[in-house]
mmCIF file of C-alpha atoms in Angstrom:
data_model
loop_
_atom_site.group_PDB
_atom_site.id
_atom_site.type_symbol
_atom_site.label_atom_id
_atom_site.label_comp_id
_atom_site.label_asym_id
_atom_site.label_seq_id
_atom_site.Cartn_x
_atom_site.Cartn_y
_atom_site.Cartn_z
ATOM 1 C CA UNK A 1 -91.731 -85.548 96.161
ATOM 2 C CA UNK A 2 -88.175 -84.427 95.324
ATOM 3 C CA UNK A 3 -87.600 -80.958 93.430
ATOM 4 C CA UNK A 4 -84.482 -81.777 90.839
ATOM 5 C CA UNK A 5 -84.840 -78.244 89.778
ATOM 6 C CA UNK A 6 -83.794 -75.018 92.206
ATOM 7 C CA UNK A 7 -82.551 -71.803 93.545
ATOM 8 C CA UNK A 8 -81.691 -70.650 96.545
ATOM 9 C CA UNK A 9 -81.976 -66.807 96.660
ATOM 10 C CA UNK A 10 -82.854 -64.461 99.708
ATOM 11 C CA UNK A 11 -86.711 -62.438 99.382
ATOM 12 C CA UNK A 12 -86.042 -58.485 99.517
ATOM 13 C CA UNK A 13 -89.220 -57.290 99.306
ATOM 14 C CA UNK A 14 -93.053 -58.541 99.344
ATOM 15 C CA UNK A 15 -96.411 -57.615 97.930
ATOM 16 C CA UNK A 16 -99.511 -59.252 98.542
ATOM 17 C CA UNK A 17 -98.531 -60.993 94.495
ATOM 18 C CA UNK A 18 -94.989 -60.714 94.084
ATOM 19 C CA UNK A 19 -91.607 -61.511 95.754
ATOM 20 C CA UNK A 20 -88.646 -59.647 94.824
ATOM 21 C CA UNK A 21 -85.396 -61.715 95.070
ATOM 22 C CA UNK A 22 -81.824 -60.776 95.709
ATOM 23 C CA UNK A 23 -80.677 -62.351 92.747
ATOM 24 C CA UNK A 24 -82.875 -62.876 89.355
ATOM 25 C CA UNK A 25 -84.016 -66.597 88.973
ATOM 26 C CA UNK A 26 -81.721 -68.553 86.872
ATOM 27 C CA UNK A 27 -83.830 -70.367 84.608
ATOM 28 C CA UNK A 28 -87.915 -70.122 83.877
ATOM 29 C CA UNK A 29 -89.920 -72.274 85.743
ATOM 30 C CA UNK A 30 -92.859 -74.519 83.796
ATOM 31 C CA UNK A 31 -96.028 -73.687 85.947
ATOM 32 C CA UNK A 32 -97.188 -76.772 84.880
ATOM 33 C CA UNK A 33 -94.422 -78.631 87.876
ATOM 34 C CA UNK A 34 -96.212 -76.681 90.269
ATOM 35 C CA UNK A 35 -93.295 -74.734 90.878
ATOM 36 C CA UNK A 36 -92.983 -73.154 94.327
ATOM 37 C CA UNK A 37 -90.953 -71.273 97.117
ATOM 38 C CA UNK A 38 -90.361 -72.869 100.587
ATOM 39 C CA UNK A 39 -88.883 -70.578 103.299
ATOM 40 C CA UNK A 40 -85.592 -71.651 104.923
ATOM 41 C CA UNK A 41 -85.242 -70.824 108.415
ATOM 42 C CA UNK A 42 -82.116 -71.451 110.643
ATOM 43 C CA UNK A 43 -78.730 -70.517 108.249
ATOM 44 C CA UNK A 44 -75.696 -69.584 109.621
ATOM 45 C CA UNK A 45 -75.158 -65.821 108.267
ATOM 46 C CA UNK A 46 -71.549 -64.504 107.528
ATOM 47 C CA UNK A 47 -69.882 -67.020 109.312
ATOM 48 C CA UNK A 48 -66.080 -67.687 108.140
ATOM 49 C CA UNK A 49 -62.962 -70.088 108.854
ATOM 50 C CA UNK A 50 -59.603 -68.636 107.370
ATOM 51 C CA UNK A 51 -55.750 -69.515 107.914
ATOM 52 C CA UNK A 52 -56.976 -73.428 109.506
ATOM 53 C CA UNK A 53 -55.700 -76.550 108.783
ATOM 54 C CA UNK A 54 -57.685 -79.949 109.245
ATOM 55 C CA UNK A 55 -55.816 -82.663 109.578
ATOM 56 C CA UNK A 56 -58.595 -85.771 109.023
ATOM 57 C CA UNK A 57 -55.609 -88.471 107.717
ATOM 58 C CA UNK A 58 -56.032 -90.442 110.721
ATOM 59 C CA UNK A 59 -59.409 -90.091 112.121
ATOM 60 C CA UNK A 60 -61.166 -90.014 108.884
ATOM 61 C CA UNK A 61 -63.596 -93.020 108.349
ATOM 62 C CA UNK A 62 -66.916 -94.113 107.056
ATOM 63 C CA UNK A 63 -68.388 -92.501 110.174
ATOM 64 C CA UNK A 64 -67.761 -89.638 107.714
ATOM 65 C CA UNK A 65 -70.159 -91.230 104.739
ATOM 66 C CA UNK A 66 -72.521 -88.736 103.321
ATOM 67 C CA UNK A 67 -70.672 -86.127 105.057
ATOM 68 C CA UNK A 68 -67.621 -83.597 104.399
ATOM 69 C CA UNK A 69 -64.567 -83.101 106.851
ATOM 70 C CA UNK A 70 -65.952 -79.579 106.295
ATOM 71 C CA UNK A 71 -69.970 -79.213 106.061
ATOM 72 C CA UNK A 72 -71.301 -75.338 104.911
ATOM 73 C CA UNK A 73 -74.722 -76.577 105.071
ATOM 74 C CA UNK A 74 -77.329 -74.163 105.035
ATOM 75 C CA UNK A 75 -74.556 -71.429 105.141
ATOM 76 C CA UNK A 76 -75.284 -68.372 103.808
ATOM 77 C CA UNK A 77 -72.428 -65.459 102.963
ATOM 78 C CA UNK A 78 -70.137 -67.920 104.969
ATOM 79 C CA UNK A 79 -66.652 -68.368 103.583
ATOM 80 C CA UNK A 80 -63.305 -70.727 103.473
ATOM 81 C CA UNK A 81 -60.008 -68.790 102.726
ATOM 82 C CA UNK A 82 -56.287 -70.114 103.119
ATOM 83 C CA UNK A 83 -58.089 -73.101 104.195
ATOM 84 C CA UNK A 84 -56.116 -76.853 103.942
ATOM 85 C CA UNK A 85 -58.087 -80.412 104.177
ATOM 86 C CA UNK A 86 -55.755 -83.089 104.446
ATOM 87 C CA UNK A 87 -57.671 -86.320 104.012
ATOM 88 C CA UNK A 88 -61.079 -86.477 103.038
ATOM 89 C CA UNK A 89 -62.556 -90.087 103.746
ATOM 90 C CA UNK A 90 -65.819 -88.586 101.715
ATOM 91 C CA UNK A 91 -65.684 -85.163 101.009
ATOM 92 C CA UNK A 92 -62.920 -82.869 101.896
ATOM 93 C CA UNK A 93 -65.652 -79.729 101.696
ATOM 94 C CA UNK A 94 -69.405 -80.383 101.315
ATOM 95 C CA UNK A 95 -71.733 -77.423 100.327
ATOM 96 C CA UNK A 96 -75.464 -78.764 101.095
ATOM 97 C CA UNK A 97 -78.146 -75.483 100.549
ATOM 98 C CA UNK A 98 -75.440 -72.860 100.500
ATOM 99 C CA UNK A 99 -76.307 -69.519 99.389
ATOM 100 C CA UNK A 100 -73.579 -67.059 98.706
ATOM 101 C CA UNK A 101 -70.461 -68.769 100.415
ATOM 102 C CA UNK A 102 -67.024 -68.382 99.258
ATOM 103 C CA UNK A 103 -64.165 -70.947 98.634
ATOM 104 C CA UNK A 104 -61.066 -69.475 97.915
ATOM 105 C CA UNK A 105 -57.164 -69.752 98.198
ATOM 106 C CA UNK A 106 -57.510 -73.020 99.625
ATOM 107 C CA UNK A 107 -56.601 -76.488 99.383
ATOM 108 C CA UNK A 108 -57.666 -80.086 99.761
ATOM 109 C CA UNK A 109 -55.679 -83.544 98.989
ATOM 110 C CA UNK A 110 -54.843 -87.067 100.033
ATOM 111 C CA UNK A 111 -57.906 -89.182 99.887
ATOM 112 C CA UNK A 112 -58.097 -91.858 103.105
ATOM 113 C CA UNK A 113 -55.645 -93.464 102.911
ATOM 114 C CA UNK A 114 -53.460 -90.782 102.408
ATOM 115 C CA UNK A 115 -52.425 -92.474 98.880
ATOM 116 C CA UNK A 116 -53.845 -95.115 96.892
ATOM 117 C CA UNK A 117 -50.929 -98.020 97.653
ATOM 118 C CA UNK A 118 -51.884 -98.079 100.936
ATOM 119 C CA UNK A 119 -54.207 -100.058 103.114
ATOM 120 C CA UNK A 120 -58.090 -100.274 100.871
ATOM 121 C CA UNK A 121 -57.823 -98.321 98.208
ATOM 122 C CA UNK A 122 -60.853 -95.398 97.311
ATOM 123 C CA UNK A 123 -63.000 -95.115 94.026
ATOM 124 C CA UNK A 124 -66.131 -94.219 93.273
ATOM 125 C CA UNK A 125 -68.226 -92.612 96.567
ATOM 126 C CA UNK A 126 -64.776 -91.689 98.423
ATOM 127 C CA UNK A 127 -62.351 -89.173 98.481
ATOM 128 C CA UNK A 128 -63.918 -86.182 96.680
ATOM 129 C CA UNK A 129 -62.533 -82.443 97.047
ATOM 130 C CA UNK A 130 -64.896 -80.125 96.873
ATOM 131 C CA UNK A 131 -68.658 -80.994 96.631
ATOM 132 C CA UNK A 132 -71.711 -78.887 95.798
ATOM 133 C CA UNK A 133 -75.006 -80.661 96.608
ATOM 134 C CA UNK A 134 -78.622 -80.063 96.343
ATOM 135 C CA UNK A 135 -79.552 -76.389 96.180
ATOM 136 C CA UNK A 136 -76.505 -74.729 96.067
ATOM 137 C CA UNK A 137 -76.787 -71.168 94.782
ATOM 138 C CA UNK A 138 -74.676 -68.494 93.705
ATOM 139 C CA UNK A 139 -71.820 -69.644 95.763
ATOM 140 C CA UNK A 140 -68.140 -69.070 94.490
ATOM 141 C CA UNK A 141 -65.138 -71.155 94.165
ATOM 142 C CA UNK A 142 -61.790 -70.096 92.842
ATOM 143 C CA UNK A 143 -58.608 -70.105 93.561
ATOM 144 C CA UNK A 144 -58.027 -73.306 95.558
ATOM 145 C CA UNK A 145 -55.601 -76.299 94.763
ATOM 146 C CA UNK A 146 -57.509 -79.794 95.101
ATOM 147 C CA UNK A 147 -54.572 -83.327 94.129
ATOM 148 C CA UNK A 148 -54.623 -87.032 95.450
ATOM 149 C CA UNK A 149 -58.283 -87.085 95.415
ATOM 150 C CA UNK A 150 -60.521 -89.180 93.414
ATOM 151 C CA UNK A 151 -62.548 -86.486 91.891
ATOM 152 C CA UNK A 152 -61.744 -82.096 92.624
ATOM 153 C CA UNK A 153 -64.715 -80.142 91.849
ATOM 154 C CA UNK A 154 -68.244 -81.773 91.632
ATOM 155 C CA UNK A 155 -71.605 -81.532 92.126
ATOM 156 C CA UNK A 156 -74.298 -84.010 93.392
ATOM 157 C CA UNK A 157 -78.138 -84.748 92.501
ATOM 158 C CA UNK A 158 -78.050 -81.497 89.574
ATOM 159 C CA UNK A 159 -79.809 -79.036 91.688
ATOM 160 C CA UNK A 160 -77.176 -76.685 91.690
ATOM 161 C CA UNK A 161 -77.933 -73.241 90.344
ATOM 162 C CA UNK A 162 -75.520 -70.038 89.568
ATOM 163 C CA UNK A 163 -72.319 -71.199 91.364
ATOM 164 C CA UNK A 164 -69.500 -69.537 90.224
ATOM 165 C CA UNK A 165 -66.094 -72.076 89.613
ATOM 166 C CA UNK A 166 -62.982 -70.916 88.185
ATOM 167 C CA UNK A 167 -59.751 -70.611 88.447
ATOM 168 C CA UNK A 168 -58.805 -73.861 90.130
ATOM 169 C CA UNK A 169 -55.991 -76.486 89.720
ATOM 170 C CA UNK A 170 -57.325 -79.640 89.575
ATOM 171 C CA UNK A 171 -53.925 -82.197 89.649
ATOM 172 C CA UNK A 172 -52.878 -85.580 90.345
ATOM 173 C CA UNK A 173 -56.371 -87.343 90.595
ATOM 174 C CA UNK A 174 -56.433 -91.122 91.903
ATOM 175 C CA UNK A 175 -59.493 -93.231 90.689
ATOM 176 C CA UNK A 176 -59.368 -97.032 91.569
ATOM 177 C CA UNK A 177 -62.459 -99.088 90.204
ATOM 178 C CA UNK A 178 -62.907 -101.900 92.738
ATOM 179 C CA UNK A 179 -65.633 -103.634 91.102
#
């Protein structure tokens, strides 16, 4: 079964009872949901793009559903600076079981198609800036510039824990309803 509650966080020390975790859990856990810890094996460790542009306005399509134009998953103390996303078909940036990962002093616009007027227009599962999905933790975003999206800053399926978002400018959203 799925976990809709969670935490990423990085074990620093062991006894034969207790873990000791880089980061104090969040929130208390009811022992009657079984709570439990799973270890995650295969992240990509302080791994960073800076000063890039992605130009996705043309090749962008739903080959790119349920993805981002730039995926940190399972990214740990990764990082995005001076980073630009022109065109997200889905998500400009998707952060899928991130742990520590930085977003900052970038930005992301123009939804596909590059504005709303032309060609089929984008609503509600399309053109989304910047993303944080299941199991997200302590990962910080500031600083960036997200405009001619549908939606800037977001999160998906609530198990997102300690993620730190501020200072952002969120401008110039498009939302068509199509239904």
């Amino acid at each position: 079964s799925q976990r809709w509650v969670g935490q990423l966080d990085r074990i620093t020390a062991i006894t034969s009872t207790t873990a000791t975790l880089e980061i104090p859990l969040y929130m208390s856990y009811d022992v009657n949901f079984a709570p439990q810890g799973t270890r995650i094996n295969g992240l990509i460790n302080n791994a960073g793009v800076e000063d890039l542009t992605v130009d996705n306005s043309v090749s962008g399509n739903s080959n790119q559903a349920y993805y981002g134009t730039i995926s940190m998953s399972g990214a740990q103390n990764c990082w995005l600076l001076r980073t630009e996303v022109i065109g997200s078909w889905f998500r400009a940036v998707q952060v899928y079981a991130g742990y520590r990962n930085t977003i900052r002093s970038s930005s992301f616009h123009e939804g596909i198609p590059a504005t709303p007027i032309n060609g089929s227009q984008y609503g509600p599962a399309r053109g989304y800036g910047i993303v944080l999905c299941p199991t997200a933790s302590a990962n910080l975003i500031e600083d960036n510039i997200v405009y001619h999206l549908s939606l800037g800053i977001t999160y998906y399926q609530g198990t997102i824990t300690g993620n730190a978002i501020a200072y952002n400018y969120v401008t110039q959203l498009y939302y068509v309803d199509n239904t």
